[in-house]
XYZ file of C-alpha atoms in Angstrom:
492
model
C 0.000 0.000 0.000
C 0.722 3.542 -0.404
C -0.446 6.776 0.102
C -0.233 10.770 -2.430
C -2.021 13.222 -3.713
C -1.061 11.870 -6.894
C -0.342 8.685 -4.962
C 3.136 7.408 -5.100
C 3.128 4.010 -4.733
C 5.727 1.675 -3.732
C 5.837 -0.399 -7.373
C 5.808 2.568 -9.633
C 7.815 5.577 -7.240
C 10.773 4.061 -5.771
C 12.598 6.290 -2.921
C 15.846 6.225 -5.530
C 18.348 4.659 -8.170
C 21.518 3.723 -5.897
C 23.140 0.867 -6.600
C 21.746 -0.584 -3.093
C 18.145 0.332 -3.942
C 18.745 -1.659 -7.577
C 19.549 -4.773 -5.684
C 16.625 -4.993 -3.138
C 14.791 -4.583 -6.263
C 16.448 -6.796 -7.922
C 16.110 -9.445 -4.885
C 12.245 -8.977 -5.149
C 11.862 -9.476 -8.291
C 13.564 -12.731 -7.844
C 12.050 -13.974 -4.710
C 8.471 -13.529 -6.150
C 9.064 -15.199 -9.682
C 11.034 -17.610 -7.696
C 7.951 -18.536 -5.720
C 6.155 -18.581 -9.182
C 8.703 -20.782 -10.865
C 8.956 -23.128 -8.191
C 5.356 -23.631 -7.895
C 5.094 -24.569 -11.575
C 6.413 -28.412 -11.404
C 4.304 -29.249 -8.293
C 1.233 -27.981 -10.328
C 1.828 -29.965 -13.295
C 1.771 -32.839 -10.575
C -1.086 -31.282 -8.134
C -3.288 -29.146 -10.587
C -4.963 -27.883 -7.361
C -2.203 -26.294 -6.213
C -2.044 -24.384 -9.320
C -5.297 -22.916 -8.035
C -4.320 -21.721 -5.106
C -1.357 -19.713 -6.874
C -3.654 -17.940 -9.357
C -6.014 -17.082 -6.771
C -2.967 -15.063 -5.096
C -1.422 -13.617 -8.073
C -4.755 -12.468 -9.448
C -5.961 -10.726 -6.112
C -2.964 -9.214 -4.587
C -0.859 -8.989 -7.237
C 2.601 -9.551 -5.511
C 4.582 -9.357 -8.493
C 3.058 -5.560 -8.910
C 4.914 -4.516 -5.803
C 8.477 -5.244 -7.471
C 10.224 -2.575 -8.798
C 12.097 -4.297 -11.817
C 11.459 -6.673 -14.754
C 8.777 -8.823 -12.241
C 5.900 -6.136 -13.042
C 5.916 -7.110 -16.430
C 6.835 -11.124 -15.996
C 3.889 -13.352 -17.024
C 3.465 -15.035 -13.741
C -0.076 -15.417 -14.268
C -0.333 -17.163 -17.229
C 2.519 -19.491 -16.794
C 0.442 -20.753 -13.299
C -2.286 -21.504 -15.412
C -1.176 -22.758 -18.471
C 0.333 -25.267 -16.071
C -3.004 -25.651 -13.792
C -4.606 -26.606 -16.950
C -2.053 -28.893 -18.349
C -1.838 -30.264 -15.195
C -6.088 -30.563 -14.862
C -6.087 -32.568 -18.191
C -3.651 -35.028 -17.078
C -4.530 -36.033 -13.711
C -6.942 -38.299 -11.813
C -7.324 -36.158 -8.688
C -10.304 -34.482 -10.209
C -14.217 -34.277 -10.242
C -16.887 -33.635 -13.151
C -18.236 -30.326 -13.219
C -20.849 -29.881 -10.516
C -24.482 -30.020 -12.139
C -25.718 -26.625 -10.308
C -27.461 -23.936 -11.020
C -24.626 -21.433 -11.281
C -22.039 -22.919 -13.339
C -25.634 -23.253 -16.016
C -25.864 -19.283 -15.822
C -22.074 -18.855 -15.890
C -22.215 -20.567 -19.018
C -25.062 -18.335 -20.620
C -23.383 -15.452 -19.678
C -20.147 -16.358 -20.786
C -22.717 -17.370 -24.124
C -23.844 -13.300 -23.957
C -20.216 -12.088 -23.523
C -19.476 -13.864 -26.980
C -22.751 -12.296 -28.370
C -22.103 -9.198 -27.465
C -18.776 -8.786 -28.695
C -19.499 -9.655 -32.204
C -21.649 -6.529 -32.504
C -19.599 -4.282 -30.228
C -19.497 -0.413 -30.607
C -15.805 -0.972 -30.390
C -14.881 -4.075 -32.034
C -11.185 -4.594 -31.105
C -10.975 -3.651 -27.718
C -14.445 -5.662 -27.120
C -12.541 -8.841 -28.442
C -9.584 -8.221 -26.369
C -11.978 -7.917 -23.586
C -13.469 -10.553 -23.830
C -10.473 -12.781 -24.256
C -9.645 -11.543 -20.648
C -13.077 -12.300 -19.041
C -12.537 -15.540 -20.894
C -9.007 -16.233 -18.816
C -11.206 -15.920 -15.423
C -13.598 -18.035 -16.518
C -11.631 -20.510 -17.778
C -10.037 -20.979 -14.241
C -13.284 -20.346 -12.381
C -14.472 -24.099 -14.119
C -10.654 -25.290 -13.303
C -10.963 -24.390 -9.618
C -14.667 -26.469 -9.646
C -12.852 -29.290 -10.906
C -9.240 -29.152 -8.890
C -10.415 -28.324 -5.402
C -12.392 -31.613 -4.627
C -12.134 -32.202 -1.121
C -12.803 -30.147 2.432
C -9.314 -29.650 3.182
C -8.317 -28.124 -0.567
C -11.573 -25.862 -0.221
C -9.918 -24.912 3.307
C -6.626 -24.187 1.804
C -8.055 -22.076 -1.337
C -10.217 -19.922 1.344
C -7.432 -19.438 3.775
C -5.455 -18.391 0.166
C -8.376 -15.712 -0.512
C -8.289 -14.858 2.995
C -4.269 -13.952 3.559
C -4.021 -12.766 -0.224
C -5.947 -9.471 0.599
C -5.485 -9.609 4.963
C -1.843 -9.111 4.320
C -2.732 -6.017 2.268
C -4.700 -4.730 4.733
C -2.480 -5.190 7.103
C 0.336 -3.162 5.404
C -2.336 -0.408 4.670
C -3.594 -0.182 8.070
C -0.088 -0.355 9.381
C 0.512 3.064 7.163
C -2.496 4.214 7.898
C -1.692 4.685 11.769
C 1.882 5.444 11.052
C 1.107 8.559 8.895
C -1.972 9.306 11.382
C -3.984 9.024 7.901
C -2.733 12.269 6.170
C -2.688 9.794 3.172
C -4.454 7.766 0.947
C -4.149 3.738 0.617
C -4.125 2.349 -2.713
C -3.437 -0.886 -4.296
C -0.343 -1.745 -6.432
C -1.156 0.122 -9.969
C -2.068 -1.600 -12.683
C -4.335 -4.312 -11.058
C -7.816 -4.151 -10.409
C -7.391 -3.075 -6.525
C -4.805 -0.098 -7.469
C -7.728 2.122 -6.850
C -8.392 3.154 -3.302
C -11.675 2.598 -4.551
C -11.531 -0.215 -5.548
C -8.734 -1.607 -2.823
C -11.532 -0.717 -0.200
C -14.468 -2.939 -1.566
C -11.710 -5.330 -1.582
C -10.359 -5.053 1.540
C -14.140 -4.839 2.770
C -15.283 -8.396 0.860
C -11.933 -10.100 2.728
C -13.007 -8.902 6.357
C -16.005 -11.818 6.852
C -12.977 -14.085 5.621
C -10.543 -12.994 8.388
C -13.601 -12.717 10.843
C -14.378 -15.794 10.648
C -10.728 -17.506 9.600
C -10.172 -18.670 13.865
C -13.432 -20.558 14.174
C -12.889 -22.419 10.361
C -9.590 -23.689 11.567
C -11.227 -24.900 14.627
C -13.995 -26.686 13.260
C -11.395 -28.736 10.963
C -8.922 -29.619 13.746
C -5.691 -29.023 11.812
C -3.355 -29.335 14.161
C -1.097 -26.904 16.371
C 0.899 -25.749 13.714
C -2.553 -23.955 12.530
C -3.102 -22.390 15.573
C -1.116 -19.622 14.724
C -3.715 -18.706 11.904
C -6.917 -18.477 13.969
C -4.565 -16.222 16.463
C -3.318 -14.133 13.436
C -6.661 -13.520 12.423
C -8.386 -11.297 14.425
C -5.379 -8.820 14.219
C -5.626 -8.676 10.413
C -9.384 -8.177 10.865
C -8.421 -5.080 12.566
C -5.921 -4.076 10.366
C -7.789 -4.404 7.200
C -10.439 -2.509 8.453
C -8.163 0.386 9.928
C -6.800 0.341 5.925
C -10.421 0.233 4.662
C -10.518 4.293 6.640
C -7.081 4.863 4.755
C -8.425 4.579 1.578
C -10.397 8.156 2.154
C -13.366 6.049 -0.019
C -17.093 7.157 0.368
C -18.500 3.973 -0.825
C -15.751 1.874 0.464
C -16.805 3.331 3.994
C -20.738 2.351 3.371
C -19.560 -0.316 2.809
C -17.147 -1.109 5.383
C -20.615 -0.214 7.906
C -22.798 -2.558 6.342
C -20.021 -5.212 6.568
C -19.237 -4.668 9.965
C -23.186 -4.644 11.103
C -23.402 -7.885 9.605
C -20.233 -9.173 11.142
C -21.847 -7.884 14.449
C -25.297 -9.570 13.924
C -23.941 -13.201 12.668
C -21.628 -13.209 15.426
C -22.299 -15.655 18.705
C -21.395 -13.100 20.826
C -23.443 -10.155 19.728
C -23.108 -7.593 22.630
C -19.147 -8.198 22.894
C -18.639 -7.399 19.541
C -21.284 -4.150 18.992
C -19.317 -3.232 22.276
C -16.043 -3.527 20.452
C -17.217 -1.831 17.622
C -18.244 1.317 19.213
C -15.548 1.974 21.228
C -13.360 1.351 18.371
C -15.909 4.245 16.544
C -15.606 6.441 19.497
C -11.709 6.578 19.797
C -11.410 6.604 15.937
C -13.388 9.543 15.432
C -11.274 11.430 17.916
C -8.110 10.218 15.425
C -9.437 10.882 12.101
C -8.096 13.845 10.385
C -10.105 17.403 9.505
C -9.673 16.130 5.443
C -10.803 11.984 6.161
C -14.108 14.267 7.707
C -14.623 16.699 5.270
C -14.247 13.624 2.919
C -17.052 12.094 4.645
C -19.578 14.552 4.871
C -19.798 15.113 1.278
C -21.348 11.695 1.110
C -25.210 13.797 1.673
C -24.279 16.371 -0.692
C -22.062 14.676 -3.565
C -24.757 14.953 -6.039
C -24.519 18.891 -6.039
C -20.952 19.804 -5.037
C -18.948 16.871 -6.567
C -18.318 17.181 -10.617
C -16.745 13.605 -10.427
C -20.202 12.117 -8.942
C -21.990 14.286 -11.069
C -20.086 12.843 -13.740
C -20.656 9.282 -12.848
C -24.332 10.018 -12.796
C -24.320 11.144 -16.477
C -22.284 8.196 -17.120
C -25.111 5.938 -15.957
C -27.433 7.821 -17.639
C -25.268 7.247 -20.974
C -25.590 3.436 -20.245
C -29.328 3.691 -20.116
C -29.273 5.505 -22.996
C -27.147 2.606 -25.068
C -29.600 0.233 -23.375
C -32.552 1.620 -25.070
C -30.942 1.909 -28.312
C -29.816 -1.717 -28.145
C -31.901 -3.518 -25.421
C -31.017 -7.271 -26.290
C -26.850 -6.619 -26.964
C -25.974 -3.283 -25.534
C -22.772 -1.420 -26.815
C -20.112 -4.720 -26.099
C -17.162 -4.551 -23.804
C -14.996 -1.121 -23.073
C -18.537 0.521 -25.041
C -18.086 3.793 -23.007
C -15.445 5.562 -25.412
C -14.999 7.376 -28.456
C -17.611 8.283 -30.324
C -19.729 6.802 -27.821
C -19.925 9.281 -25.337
C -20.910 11.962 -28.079
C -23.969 9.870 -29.246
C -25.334 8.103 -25.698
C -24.235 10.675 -23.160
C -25.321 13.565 -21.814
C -22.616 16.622 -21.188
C -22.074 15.933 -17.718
C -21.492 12.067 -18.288
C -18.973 12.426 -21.164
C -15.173 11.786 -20.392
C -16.784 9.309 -17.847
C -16.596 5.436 -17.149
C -19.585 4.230 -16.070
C -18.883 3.348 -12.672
C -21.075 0.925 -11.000
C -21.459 -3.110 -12.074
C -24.880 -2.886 -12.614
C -25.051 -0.111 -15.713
C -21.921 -1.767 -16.514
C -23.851 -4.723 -17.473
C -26.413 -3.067 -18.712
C -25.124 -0.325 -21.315
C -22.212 -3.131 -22.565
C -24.698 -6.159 -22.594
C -27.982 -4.988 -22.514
C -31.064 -6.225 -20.287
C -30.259 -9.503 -20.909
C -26.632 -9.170 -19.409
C -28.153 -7.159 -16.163
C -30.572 -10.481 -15.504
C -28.674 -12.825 -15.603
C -25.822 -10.823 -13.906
C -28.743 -10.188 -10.983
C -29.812 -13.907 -11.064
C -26.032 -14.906 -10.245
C -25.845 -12.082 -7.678
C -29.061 -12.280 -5.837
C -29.598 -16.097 -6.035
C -26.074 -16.754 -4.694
C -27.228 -14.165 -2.153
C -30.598 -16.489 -1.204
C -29.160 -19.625 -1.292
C -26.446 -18.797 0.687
C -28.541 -17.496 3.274
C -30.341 -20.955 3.145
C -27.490 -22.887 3.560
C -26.891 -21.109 6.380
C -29.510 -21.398 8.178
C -30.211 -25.143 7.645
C -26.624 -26.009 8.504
C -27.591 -24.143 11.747
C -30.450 -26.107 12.647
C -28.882 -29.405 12.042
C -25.670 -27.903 14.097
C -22.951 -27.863 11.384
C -20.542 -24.897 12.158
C -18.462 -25.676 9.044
C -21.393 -24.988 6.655
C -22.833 -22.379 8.682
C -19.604 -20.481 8.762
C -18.981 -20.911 5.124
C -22.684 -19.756 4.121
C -21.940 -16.243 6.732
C -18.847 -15.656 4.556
C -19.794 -15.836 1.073
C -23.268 -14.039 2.127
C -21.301 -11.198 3.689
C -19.101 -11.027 0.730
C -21.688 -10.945 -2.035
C -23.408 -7.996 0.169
C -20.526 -5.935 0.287
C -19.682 -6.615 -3.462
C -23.366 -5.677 -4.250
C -23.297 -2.612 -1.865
C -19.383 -1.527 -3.017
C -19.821 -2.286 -6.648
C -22.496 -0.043 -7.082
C -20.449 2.655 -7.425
C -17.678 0.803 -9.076
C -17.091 -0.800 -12.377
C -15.969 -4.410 -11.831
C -18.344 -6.695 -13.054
C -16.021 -8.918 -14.289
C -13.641 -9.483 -11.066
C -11.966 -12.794 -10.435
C -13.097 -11.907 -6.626
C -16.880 -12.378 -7.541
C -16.575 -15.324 -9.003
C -14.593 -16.575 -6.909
C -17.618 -15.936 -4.506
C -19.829 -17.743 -6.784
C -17.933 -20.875 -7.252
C -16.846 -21.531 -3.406
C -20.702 -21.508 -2.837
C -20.756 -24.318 -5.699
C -17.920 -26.063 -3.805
C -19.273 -25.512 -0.486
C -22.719 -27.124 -1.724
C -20.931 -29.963 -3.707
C -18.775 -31.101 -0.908
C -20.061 -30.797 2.475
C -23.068 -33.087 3.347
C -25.109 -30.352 4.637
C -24.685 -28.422 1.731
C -26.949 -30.786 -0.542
C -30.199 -30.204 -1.108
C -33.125 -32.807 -0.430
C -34.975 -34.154 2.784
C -31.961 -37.033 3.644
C -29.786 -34.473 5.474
C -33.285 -33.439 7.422
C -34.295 -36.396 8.211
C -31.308 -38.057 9.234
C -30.577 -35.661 11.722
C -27.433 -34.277 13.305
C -26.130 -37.405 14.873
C -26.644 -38.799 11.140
C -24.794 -36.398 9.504
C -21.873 -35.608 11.957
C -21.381 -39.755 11.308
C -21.660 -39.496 7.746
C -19.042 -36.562 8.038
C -16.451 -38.874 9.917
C -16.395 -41.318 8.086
C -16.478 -39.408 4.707
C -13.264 -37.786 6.007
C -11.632 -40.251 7.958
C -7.867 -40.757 6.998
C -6.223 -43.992 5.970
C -6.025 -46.539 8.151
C -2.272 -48.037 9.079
C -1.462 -51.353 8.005
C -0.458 -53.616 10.642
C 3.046 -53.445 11.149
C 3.695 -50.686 9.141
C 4.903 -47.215 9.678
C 2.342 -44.204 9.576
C 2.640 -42.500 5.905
C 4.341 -39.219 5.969
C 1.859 -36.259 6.740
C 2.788 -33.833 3.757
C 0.726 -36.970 1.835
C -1.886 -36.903 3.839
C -2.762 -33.228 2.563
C -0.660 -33.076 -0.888
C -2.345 -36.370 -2.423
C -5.757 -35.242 -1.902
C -8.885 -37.530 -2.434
C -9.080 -39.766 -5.525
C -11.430 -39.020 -8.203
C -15.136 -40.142 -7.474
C -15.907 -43.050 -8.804
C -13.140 -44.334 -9.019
């Protein structure tokens, strides 16, 4: 993180050139393509951990914090060409869950194509797409890889410390600059905004919140005790950062996240208590321009030109939307000539940020339902999940259904006001509900789980996830196989 007015962040505004500076630089940009190199063999042989690296490079972006030739390395596509060559040739797999979502992923992935052939803005609608199409891609790969409770556990605890750790070094800059300055993201990624960085930072917080009592519920030994103790700190942390980032929406945000951390907590009164002290001593802390920031939340609409702006822009997507109801204007529509013939004066010049008239002026109504059906559904079920898990006494579920329905409210909330629509971090949302549902017993829908009961589940449980048993004179098998082997393919 980072902080300016420009901001000058620590991957694009190094302190200097000295021949000392060049090789810390130098020894970043090694260790992290190091990492990425290294990993590459183990995920031609474990696909699944190829997962778990693109989930990291794609949402925090380490290689965007170097200062040399790492910025520009393709780290990301080398993880998943070899996730994917890896997926194809292994056994450690599972067919494609036969769900609801991954149905509507596929229609809209359908539209996207549509779209794009009759695109205001042919070529960079095509290149566009062909990004959208990456995500994608690995969204169905991580469905397939991650086929067992512990690999779901390791690819949320991924998602979890990807974006805790950069709330933790933007709260820690936060308080040691006494918030003169802004937080931002590494440039060029899609949390270099401090916009955007705080709807990110806010999704993560029900994943740290709720990070001690996951690791728990799975009994993972000592060595994992450290995690659920780390937790809480980088809960604080990455809220403290979420204040840095001087965003309106990303503080709405951060107050609907944190009343909905407080109400699905077990211990309701501790936390509001916590929570209001914590608001009483920050407001005495906050500076004069983090308040005058605030308070022009009530009157942005006639004293801000940028929101001002943004509403024209919105207004330019409805406009495209009635012109072309059934296609809209195709990816990266808002440009050019565009703003000229859709726009009004106030909206031209502007993107259209929010992920709703996103959808809807670059993929018409059709691309806004389904987009709602993925969002709101997920949203529903989720919530049912949750509560059912609860009545037949299954933290794991329960736990998992609080996070992703925390999540998918502050994306909803945050992203009105921002353009991402097409983040890996929704979808990544949308699929760990699909895993969540696939793999845990209480997940699945149907009366058995109801009528068996929780003594009939908790046994189905054990013994679904019991581990090997030792042969009789033998010695134990070593426990990096327990975890790196994984479960073998169903069915088989």
């Amino acid at each position: 993180m980072s902080a300016g007015s420009p901001p000058p962040t620590t991957a694009s505004c190094p302190p200097s050139r000295s021949p000392r500076w060049r090789g810390r630089a130098a020894m970043r940009d090694l260790f992290v393509v190091g990492i990425v190199l290294a990993s590459l063999p183990i995920t031609l042989i474990r696909p699944w951990v190829g997962v778990l690296a693109w989930t990291w490079l794609s949402l925090m972006s380490p290689h965007r914090y170097c200062w040399g030739f790492a910025t520009t390395f393709p780290v990301a596509e080398l993880v998943a060409i070899a996730t994917l060559v890896g997926c194809l040739s292994t056994a450690d797999r599972q067919p494609i869950p036969r769900v609801w979502q991954v149905g509507v992923l596929v229609c809209l992935w359908s539209l996207f194509g549509i779209t794009t052939t009759v695109a205001f803005n042919p070529d960079p609608a095509f290149y566009q797409l062909i990004e959208v199409s990456k995500v994608l891609v690995m969204t169905f790969a991580t469905v397939v890889l991650i086929n067992d409770r512990r690999k779901l556990f390791y690819w949320v605890v991924v998602i979890a410390l990807s974006l805790g750790l950069v709330g933790l070094k933007g709260g820690i800059f936060t308080l040691l600059t006494g918030g003169q300055h802004r937080v931002y993201g590494p440039p060029g990624t899609f949390i270099g905004d401090n916009n955007d960085a705080a709807l990110a930072l806010c999704m993560t917080l029900p994943f740290l919140y709720f990070l001690p009592r996951l690791v728990r519920g799975l009994d993972l030994g000592r060595w994992w005790a450290w995690l659920g103790r780390a937790a809480p700190v980088l809960t604080l942390f990455t809220a403290i950062a979420v204040v840095g980032t001087y965003s309106r929406g990303g503080f709405i945000t951060l107050a609907v996240v944190l009343v909905a951390l407080t109400w699905r907590s077990r211990y309701r009164v501790v936390v509001a208590g916590v929570m209001v002290i914590a608001v009483v001593v920050g407001a005495g802390m906050v500076t004069i321009q983090w308040k005058a920031r605030m308070g022009t939340i009530e009157t942005a609409e006639e004293e801000d030109s940028s929101f001002r702006g943004r509403l024209g822009a919105w207004e330019g997507a409805r406009n495209i939307a009635r012109a072309r109801p059934f296609t809209g204007g195709g990816f990266h529509a808002f440009q050019g000539w565009v703003w000229d013939a859709y726009f009004p004066p106030e909206g031209q010049g502007h993107d259209v940020h929010s992920i709703y008239f996103e959808m809807l002026g670059e993929h018409g109504y059709p691309g806004l339902a389904i987009f709602l059906l993925l969002l709101g559904g997920s949203f529903l079920q989720a919530e049912r999940m949750r509560r059912r898990a609860r009545r037949l006494g299954n933290t794991e579920v329960e736990t998992y259904g609080a996070i992703i329905q925390i999540a998918l409210a502050a994306y909803a909330v945050g992203g009105a006001a921002l353009g991402k629509a097409y983040w890996d971090y929704f979808y990544d949302l949308i699929i760990l509900l699909v895993l969540v549902h696939t793999l845990l017993p209480l997940a699945a829908d149907g009366p058995a789980a109801d009528e068996a009961g929780v003594a009939g589940v908790a046994a189905a449980t054990v013994a679904r996830w019991r581990p090997p048993e030792r042969p009789r004179g033998g010695s134990p098998p070593p426990r990096v196989a327990r975890w790196a082997v994984g479960s073998p393919r169903r069915g088989a």
